[in-house]
Structures are given as structure tokens and as C-alpha cells.
């Protein structure tokens, strides 16, 4: 029996030792996996923007290097330097809080696109300014969709000089210097938007008139996007004179260019406005243009649905008055049917 225990002892000790070794190896592997996962997240996260660890130059002052412990006077053996623990949260803060100090001179187009789109999405004005300066300096032209985002951003800021320098650079690739280039290819719509943001309302609208006049049908989509923004900034916010000027441009698009989107959009916004002057302007447009009435009649189902969904019955009656004034009986019948269905659905709820 004693011999049995004597032989079993080392085996048990060896087993415990192996288990401890496995636990230590497992813990080490877990730590490495956690660090690898964290670093992968940092690399993949678009919000980091390849920021550089530049803490030594933060605020324009270099950090002083801490003095190392001196040698022990008695033994002459250098004192051990305490090891600093690896702080993941500290690394993340360094990567995300420091300013962007990257150089794009050797980057390809997808990398430049990524940096610009990330900076614009985060509304990081400092990074955007630095990237735009380097784009002009190194003549690095992003892809066409990013070019549009950059020019719109600069135009909204009403930075005329910066917009001019970027357009001069981007035109060299897009064919904007060609004599046969359209106004949209020359980025004139962003110049007009810049004028609007700078407060030159009439000059901006006159520019948009010329742009729409000489644009191809496929280019009018970009013009419509900007005009929609201008209309949203006008209805219920700007003076009646500005509203009439915007409506004049929309009427020009309808009568001369047979392009109905701007006038339909400005009419609907004015019709829904709480301002009396806007509503009267919408009524005037409706009475003046038969093509507008036809276009609205095509959108009548959707328009009635949105109004009744918001329980705005009064606006539905106003809409029916508009059509009734011009003896448009099919449209009035359609509105009455919608009102009947609405009242039929509302009555049981009121009874409850």
C-alpha cells in the first residue's frame, strides 16, 4: 500500500503542474486574442481616419522625457525601470482624440476617398480643411461622387476662393475645360449654390436659370436637388420677394424647359405652409398653369393620403376647392371618395 501511494504522488503532482501550465497558456492566449480583436476593430473602424500618435507635439509643446532611476550608490547595479501596463483605453483615446496628421501625397484614390468621406460624415472641420489643402497642394483628385460631396460642402460654407481653386483642379479631369462642356460638368451649380449661401439671392437664381437652360436632361437631377434645398430654405422662412423670385425660376423651368419638378415641389411646399402669403402664392401658381394642375392631378392620390394620414381634413377641402374652381370634376370626385372613406373609418373610433 505504501508503495502504491509512493508511486501515485509524482503522477498527481505532474498532473496538477500540467493543468496549471494549460491554464496559464489559455489565459495568455485569451489576452492575445483580446488585443488582436481590439487592434482589428481599430483598423476597421472608419472613424479613426488613420490618426497618428503625436502626443509629443500636442498643443505645440513636446513632452519631456521622464528621468530614469539612477544607479544604486551602494551596489552599482542599475535600478529596474517599472513596466507600464498596456492600457487599451489609453491607446484608443490617443488614436481618436489627436488631430489628423496624415500625408496623402502617396495615397491612391480609394484611400483619399475614405479619409474625405469619413471627415465629412463626422463633420470634423479641422480634418476636412487639412485634407482639402492637401488635395490642392498635391493635386490629388478623388472619385467623382466624392468630388460632388466636397464641392457641395465648400459651397454651403460660402467659401468662394476655396471653391474656385477646387473647381479649377477637378475640371482638369472631368472635362470642364472643354468648350462643349455643360454647366454641370463645369460645376456651375455649385458656384450658384455658393452665391445663394453668401446671400446673393437674385444672382444665384439667375445663374440657376442659365444652368437649367443649357443642361442635359440627365444633368437636371443634380440641379433639382439643389433647387429643392433652396425651396426648403425659402418657404416659411424668407421674405415674399424671395419666394416670388424662386417661383419665377420654377415657372421658367415649366414653361420654357417643360421640366415640372421644381414648380410641383414649390407648389406643394407653399400649399402646406402655415404662412398666408405662401398659400396665396400656391393658389396663384395653380390658377396660372394648366400643366401644373395636370401634374398635381397625377399625384392626387398620394397627396390626399398624406393629408388624411395627418388628419388634415381642412387642407383636403382646400385642395378640392382648387380643382372645383377649374371644373376638374374627376379630381373632385376622387377627393370626395377619399373623404368618404376617411369619415367611414373615423366614425367607429369616435363612437368608441
Short mmCIF file of C-alpha atoms in Angstrom, two decimals:
data_model
loop_
_atom_site.label_atom_id
_atom_site.label_comp_id
_atom_site.label_asym_id
_atom_site.label_seq_id
_atom_site.Cartn_x
_atom_site.Cartn_y
_atom_site.Cartn_z
CA UNK A 1 0.00 0.00 0.00
CA UNK A 2 2.83 2.40 0.87
CA UNK A 3 4.48 1.60 -2.41
CA UNK A 4 1.24 2.37 -4.20
CA UNK A 5 0.98 5.84 -2.63
CA UNK A 6 4.65 6.46 -3.30
CA UNK A 7 4.19 5.88 -7.00
CA UNK A 8 0.92 7.83 -7.18
CA UNK A 9 2.33 11.00 -5.62
CA UNK A 10 4.55 12.20 -8.50
CA UNK A 11 1.83 11.41 -11.02
CA UNK A 12 -0.66 13.62 -9.17
CA UNK A 13 1.86 16.42 -8.84
CA UNK A 14 2.74 16.18 -12.53
CA UNK A 15 -0.98 16.31 -13.43
CA UNK A 16 -1.54 19.45 -11.36
CA UNK A 17 1.53 21.04 -12.91
CA UNK A 18 0.28 20.29 -16.41
CA UNK A 19 -3.12 21.73 -15.58
CA UNK A 20 -1.57 24.94 -14.26
CA UNK A 21 0.55 25.21 -17.38
CA UNK A 22 -2.54 24.78 -19.56
CA UNK A 23 -4.44 27.41 -17.58
CA UNK A 24 -1.57 29.86 -17.91
CA UNK A 25 -1.31 29.17 -21.61
CA UNK A 26 -5.08 29.60 -22.00
CA UNK A 27 -5.03 32.93 -20.16
CA UNK A 28 -2.11 34.15 -22.27
CA UNK A 29 -3.90 33.08 -25.44
CA UNK A 30 -7.07 34.86 -24.32
CA UNK A 31 -5.17 38.09 -23.69
CA UNK A 32 -3.51 37.93 -27.09
CA UNK A 33 -6.86 37.26 -28.76
CA UNK A 34 -8.42 40.21 -26.96
CA UNK A 35 -5.60 42.52 -28.05
CA UNK A 36 -5.76 41.24 -31.64
CA UNK A 37 -9.51 41.75 -31.71
CA UNK A 38 -9.18 45.28 -30.35
CA UNK A 39 -6.48 46.23 -32.85
CA UNK A 40 -8.56 44.79 -35.69
CA UNK A 41 -11.50 46.91 -34.59
CA UNK A 42 -9.27 49.98 -34.61
CA UNK A 43 -8.05 49.26 -38.12
CA UNK A 44 -11.52 48.52 -39.47
CA UNK A 45 -13.28 51.41 -37.80
CA UNK A 46 -13.71 54.24 -40.28
CA UNK A 47 -13.94 56.84 -37.55
CA UNK A 48 -10.25 56.51 -36.66
CA UNK A 49 -9.15 58.00 -40.01
CA UNK A 50 -5.63 56.61 -39.70
CA UNK A 51 -4.74 59.09 -36.97
CA UNK A 52 -1.17 59.19 -35.77
CA UNK A 53 0.15 59.05 -32.25
CA UNK A 54 1.56 62.55 -31.95
CA UNK A 55 1.16 63.22 -28.25
CA UNK A 56 4.67 64.70 -28.06
CA UNK A 57 3.59 67.61 -30.23
CA UNK A 58 0.12 68.20 -28.85
CA UNK A 59 -0.63 71.87 -28.19
CA UNK A 60 2.68 72.78 -29.81
CA UNK A 61 4.78 71.57 -26.86
CA UNK A 62 6.90 68.47 -26.71
CA UNK A 63 6.51 66.24 -23.71
CA UNK A 64 9.57 65.95 -21.55
CA UNK A 65 11.09 62.54 -21.20
CA UNK A 66 10.83 61.27 -17.67
CA UNK A 67 14.14 60.72 -15.91
CA UNK A 68 15.15 57.13 -15.45
CA UNK A 69 16.06 55.89 -11.98
CA UNK A 70 19.73 56.35 -11.21
CA UNK A 71 22.10 53.54 -10.32
CA UNK A 72 22.18 52.43 -6.75
CA UNK A 73 25.11 54.11 -4.99
CA UNK A 74 25.88 51.14 -2.81
CA UNK A 75 25.74 48.26 -5.26
CA UNK A 76 26.33 49.99 -8.60
CA UNK A 77 23.54 47.92 -10.10
CA UNK A 78 21.12 49.89 -12.29
CA UNK A 79 17.71 50.20 -10.72
CA UNK A 80 14.94 48.40 -12.53
CA UNK A 81 12.53 50.52 -14.53
CA UNK A 82 8.91 49.76 -13.67
CA UNK A 83 6.99 48.41 -16.66
CA UNK A 84 3.96 50.36 -17.77
CA UNK A 85 0.85 48.26 -18.20
CA UNK A 86 -0.72 48.08 -21.64
CA UNK A 87 -3.74 50.39 -21.50
CA UNK A 88 -6.21 49.69 -24.29
CA UNK A 89 -8.47 52.62 -23.43
CA UNK A 90 -5.48 54.95 -23.42
CA UNK A 91 -4.44 53.75 -26.87
CA UNK A 92 -7.95 54.28 -28.17
CA UNK A 93 -8.00 57.83 -26.76
CA UNK A 94 -4.67 58.61 -28.41
CA UNK A 95 -5.88 57.37 -31.76
CA UNK A 96 -9.21 59.16 -31.74
CA UNK A 97 -8.55 62.46 -30.00
CA UNK A 98 -5.38 63.63 -31.70
CA UNK A 99 -5.65 65.75 -34.84
CA UNK A 100 -5.16 64.19 -38.24
CA UNK A 101 -1.52 64.46 -39.35
CA UNK A 102 -1.57 62.14 -42.34
CA UNK A 103 0.05 62.96 -45.67
CA UNK A 104 -1.99 61.99 -48.73
CA UNK A 105 0.73 62.61 -51.33
CA UNK A 106 1.44 58.90 -51.79
CA UNK A 107 -2.11 57.61 -51.32
CA UNK A 108 -4.29 56.20 -54.05
CA UNK A 109 -7.83 57.36 -54.85
CA UNK A 110 -9.76 54.90 -52.61
CA UNK A 111 -7.65 55.90 -49.60
CA UNK A 112 -8.21 59.60 -50.24
CA UNK A 113 -11.94 58.96 -50.74
CA UNK A 114 -12.10 57.12 -47.43
CA UNK A 115 -10.44 59.92 -45.48
CA UNK A 116 -12.59 62.65 -47.01
CA UNK A 117 -15.89 60.80 -46.62
CA UNK A 118 -15.10 59.96 -43.01
CA UNK A 119 -14.15 63.54 -42.15
CA UNK A 120 -17.30 64.88 -43.84
CA UNK A 121 -19.53 62.30 -42.14
CA UNK A 122 -18.08 63.19 -38.74
CA UNK A 123 -18.38 66.92 -39.52
CA UNK A 124 -14.77 67.34 -38.42
CA UNK A 125 -13.99 70.78 -39.82
CA UNK A 126 -10.31 70.64 -38.90
CA UNK A 127 -9.68 67.37 -40.72
CA UNK A 128 -11.73 68.47 -43.73
CA UNK A 129 -9.76 71.70 -44.01
CA UNK A 130 -6.43 69.86 -43.83
CA UNK A 131 -7.47 67.30 -46.43
CA UNK A 132 -8.73 69.95 -48.84
CA UNK A 133 -5.47 71.86 -48.52
CA UNK A 134 -3.51 68.72 -49.33
CA UNK A 135 -5.80 67.90 -52.26
CA UNK A 136 -4.94 71.23 -53.85
CA UNK A 137 -1.26 71.03 -52.86
CA UNK A 138 -0.63 67.52 -54.19
CA UNK A 139 -3.33 67.72 -56.90
CA UNK A 140 -4.94 64.51 -55.66
CA UNK A 141 -8.35 64.22 -57.31
CA UNK A 142 -10.90 61.98 -55.55
CA UNK A 143 -13.52 59.92 -57.35
CA UNK A 144 -16.47 61.69 -58.98
CA UNK A 145 -19.01 61.04 -56.15
CA UNK A 146 -16.56 62.36 -53.56
CA UNK A 147 -15.81 65.38 -55.74
CA UNK A 148 -19.52 66.27 -55.62
CA UNK A 149 -19.58 65.89 -51.83
CA UNK A 150 -16.51 68.09 -51.44
CA UNK A 151 -17.80 70.85 -53.70
CA UNK A 152 -21.22 70.86 -52.05
CA UNK A 153 -19.56 71.10 -48.63
CA UNK A 154 -17.41 74.05 -49.67
CA UNK A 155 -20.33 75.76 -51.45
CA UNK A 156 -22.51 75.51 -48.34
CA UNK A 157 -19.72 77.23 -46.40
CA UNK A 158 -19.85 80.07 -48.98
CA UNK A 159 -16.05 79.86 -49.34
CA UNK A 160 -15.74 81.33 -52.83
CA UNK A 161 -11.95 81.22 -53.09
CA UNK A 162 -11.64 77.63 -51.91
CA UNK A 163 -14.45 76.57 -54.24
CA UNK A 164 -12.76 78.24 -57.21
CA UNK A 165 -9.42 76.53 -56.54
CA UNK A 166 -11.05 73.10 -56.18
CA UNK A 167 -13.15 73.54 -59.32
CA UNK A 168 -10.05 74.53 -61.27
CA UNK A 169 -8.35 71.33 -60.09
CA UNK A 170 -11.30 68.99 -60.63
CA UNK A 171 -12.13 70.44 -64.04
CA UNK A 172 -8.79 69.23 -65.37
CA UNK A 173 -10.02 65.64 -65.08
CA UNK A 174 -13.78 65.95 -65.68
CA UNK A 175 -13.57 67.75 -68.99
CA UNK A 176 -14.78 71.01 -67.51
CA UNK A 177 -12.25 72.98 -69.57
CA UNK A 178 -13.77 71.62 -72.77
CA UNK A 179 -15.60 74.27 -74.77
CA UNK A 180 -18.53 71.87 -75.21
CA UNK A 181 -18.82 71.05 -71.52
CA UNK A 182 -22.22 71.56 -69.93
CA UNK A 183 -22.69 73.90 -66.94
CA UNK A 184 -23.00 70.89 -64.64
CA UNK A 185 -19.72 69.49 -65.95
CA UNK A 186 -18.17 72.87 -65.20
CA UNK A 187 -19.64 72.69 -61.66
CA UNK A 188 -21.59 75.90 -62.19
CA UNK A 189 -24.42 74.61 -60.00
CA UNK A 190 -22.07 74.64 -57.01
CA UNK A 191 -20.99 78.18 -57.85
CA UNK A 192 -24.66 79.21 -57.88
CA UNK A 193 -25.25 77.43 -54.57
CA UNK A 194 -22.27 79.28 -53.09
CA UNK A 195 -23.83 82.58 -54.20
CA UNK A 196 -27.11 81.63 -52.52
CA UNK A 197 -25.38 80.74 -49.25
CA UNK A 198 -23.45 84.01 -49.40
CA UNK A 199 -26.72 85.96 -49.62
CA UNK A 200 -26.63 86.87 -53.33
CA UNK A 201 -30.14 85.54 -53.90
CA UNK A 202 -31.07 87.12 -57.22
CA UNK A 203 -27.67 86.48 -58.80
CA UNK A 204 -27.83 82.87 -57.66
CA UNK A 205 -31.30 82.32 -59.13
CA UNK A 206 -30.22 83.91 -62.40
CA UNK A 207 -27.27 81.52 -62.52
CA UNK A 208 -29.58 78.56 -61.94
CA UNK A 209 -31.77 79.76 -64.81
CA UNK A 210 -28.80 79.67 -67.20
CA UNK A 211 -27.65 76.33 -65.83
CA UNK A 212 -31.06 74.74 -66.34
CA UNK A 213 -31.34 76.25 -69.81
CA UNK A 214 -28.11 74.65 -71.06
CA UNK A 215 -28.23 71.40 -69.10
CA UNK A 216 -28.91 67.95 -70.45
CA UNK A 217 -31.94 66.07 -69.09
CA UNK A 218 -29.68 63.80 -67.04
CA UNK A 219 -27.96 66.84 -65.51
CA UNK A 220 -31.22 68.35 -64.30
CA UNK A 221 -31.37 65.79 -61.50
CA UNK A 222 -28.42 67.44 -59.75
CA UNK A 223 -29.93 70.87 -60.32
CA UNK A 224 -33.25 69.68 -58.86
CA UNK A 225 -31.51 68.51 -55.70
CA UNK A 226 -30.06 71.95 -55.08
CA UNK A 227 -33.27 73.75 -56.03
CA UNK A 228 -35.16 71.60 -53.54
CA UNK A 229 -32.75 72.74 -50.84
CA UNK A 230 -33.26 76.37 -51.86
CA UNK A 231 -37.05 75.98 -51.77
CA UNK A 232 -36.90 74.39 -48.31
CA UNK A 233 -34.87 77.35 -47.08
CA UNK A 234 -37.39 79.80 -48.56
CA UNK A 235 -40.89 78.54 -47.69
CA UNK A 236 -41.94 79.91 -44.33
CA UNK A 237 -38.51 81.41 -43.69
CA UNK A 238 -37.62 84.10 -46.21
CA UNK A 239 -39.46 87.17 -47.46
CA UNK A 240 -42.25 87.14 -50.02
CA UNK A 241 -39.93 88.77 -52.56
CA UNK A 242 -37.51 85.86 -52.35
CA UNK A 243 -40.38 83.39 -52.63
CA UNK A 244 -41.67 85.08 -55.78
CA UNK A 245 -38.17 85.05 -57.28
CA UNK A 246 -37.83 81.32 -56.58
CA UNK A 247 -41.27 80.67 -58.05
CA UNK A 248 -40.30 82.67 -61.13
CA UNK A 249 -37.39 80.30 -61.71
CA UNK A 250 -39.67 77.29 -61.25
CA UNK A 251 -42.19 78.74 -63.71
CA UNK A 252 -39.40 79.22 -66.24
CA UNK A 253 -38.44 75.55 -65.91
CA UNK A 254 -42.06 74.55 -66.55
CA UNK A 255 -42.95 76.85 -69.44
CA UNK A 256 -39.65 77.06 -71.32
CA UNK A 257 -37.95 73.77 -70.47
CA UNK A 258 -41.01 71.54 -69.92
CA UNK A 259 -39.45 70.48 -66.62
CA UNK A 260 -42.15 70.25 -63.96
CA UNK A 261 -40.40 69.02 -60.82
CA UNK A 262 -39.34 72.43 -59.39
CA UNK A 263 -42.77 74.03 -59.72
CA UNK A 264 -44.55 70.97 -58.33
CA UNK A 265 -42.23 70.94 -55.35
CA UNK A 266 -42.53 74.66 -54.62
CA UNK A 267 -46.32 74.50 -55.02
CA UNK A 268 -46.70 71.60 -52.58
CA UNK A 269 -44.43 73.24 -50.01
CA UNK A 270 -46.32 76.53 -50.31
CA UNK A 271 -49.68 74.76 -50.13
CA UNK A 272 -48.69 73.11 -46.83
CA UNK A 273 -47.13 76.26 -45.40
CA UNK A 274 -48.71 77.96 -42.41
CA UNK A 275 -47.90 81.38 -43.87
CA UNK A 276 -50.82 83.06 -45.62
CA UNK A 277 -48.55 84.64 -48.25
CA UNK A 278 -47.15 81.21 -49.16
CA UNK A 279 -50.65 79.76 -49.52
CA UNK A 280 -51.73 82.63 -51.74
CA UNK A 281 -48.66 82.14 -53.91
CA UNK A 282 -49.54 78.45 -54.26
CA UNK A 283 -53.09 79.38 -55.29
CA UNK A 284 -51.74 81.80 -57.90
CA UNK A 285 -49.46 79.15 -59.40
CA UNK A 286 -52.31 76.64 -59.52
CA UNK A 287 -54.61 79.08 -61.32
CA UNK A 288 -51.94 80.23 -63.75
CA UNK A 289 -50.54 76.96 -65.12
CA UNK A 290 -52.64 74.18 -66.61
CA UNK A 291 -49.58 71.93 -66.79
CA UNK A 292 -49.14 72.32 -63.04
CA UNK A 293 -52.76 71.32 -62.44
CA UNK A 294 -52.28 68.26 -64.62
CA UNK A 295 -49.10 67.29 -62.79
CA UNK A 296 -50.79 67.68 -59.40
CA UNK A 297 -53.78 65.62 -60.50
CA UNK A 298 -51.37 62.76 -61.24
CA UNK A 299 -50.11 62.98 -57.66
CA UNK A 300 -53.57 63.44 -56.17
CA UNK A 301 -53.85 60.01 -54.54
CA UNK A 302 -50.57 60.33 -52.72
CA UNK A 303 -51.30 63.92 -51.73
CA UNK A 304 -54.72 63.06 -50.26
CA UNK A 305 -53.29 60.08 -48.43
CA UNK A 306 -50.62 62.17 -46.71
CA UNK A 307 -53.11 64.87 -45.72
CA UNK A 308 -55.67 62.46 -44.32
CA UNK A 309 -52.99 60.42 -42.60
CA UNK A 310 -52.16 63.60 -40.67
CA UNK A 311 -55.90 64.22 -40.10
CA UNK A 312 -55.57 67.46 -42.05
CA UNK A 313 -59.11 67.47 -43.46
CA UNK A 314 -59.17 71.23 -43.91
CA UNK A 315 -56.33 71.07 -46.44
CA UNK A 316 -58.19 68.37 -48.36
CA UNK A 317 -61.20 70.67 -48.66
CA UNK A 318 -58.92 73.48 -49.87
CA UNK A 319 -57.46 71.17 -52.48
CA UNK A 320 -60.93 70.25 -53.69
CA UNK A 321 -61.79 73.95 -53.97
CA UNK A 322 -58.76 74.46 -56.22
CA UNK A 323 -59.88 71.71 -58.60
CA UNK A 324 -63.53 72.73 -58.45
CA UNK A 325 -62.63 76.27 -59.49
CA UNK A 326 -61.26 74.90 -62.76
CA UNK A 327 -64.14 72.45 -63.26
CA UNK A 328 -61.90 69.41 -62.80
CA UNK A 329 -64.73 67.07 -61.79
CA UNK A 330 -62.87 63.72 -61.90
CA UNK A 331 -60.34 65.05 -59.40
CA UNK A 332 -63.11 66.37 -57.15
CA UNK A 333 -64.86 63.00 -57.30
CA UNK A 334 -61.65 61.26 -56.31
CA UNK A 335 -61.21 63.59 -53.33
CA UNK A 336 -64.82 63.06 -52.21
CA UNK A 337 -64.35 59.30 -52.29
CA UNK A 338 -61.23 59.62 -50.18
CA UNK A 339 -63.06 61.84 -47.71
CA UNK A 340 -65.98 59.40 -47.51
CA UNK A 341 -63.63 56.50 -46.78
CA UNK A 342 -61.82 58.58 -44.18
CA UNK A 343 -65.04 59.57 -42.40
CA UNK A 344 -66.27 55.98 -42.55
CA UNK A 345 -63.14 54.76 -40.81
CA UNK A 346 -63.18 57.57 -38.26
CA UNK A 347 -66.83 57.17 -37.23
CA UNK A 348 -66.46 53.83 -35.36
CA UNK A 349 -63.48 55.23 -33.47
CA UNK A 350 -65.48 58.27 -32.36
CA UNK A 351 -68.35 56.03 -31.25
CA UNK A 352 -65.93 54.06 -29.08
#
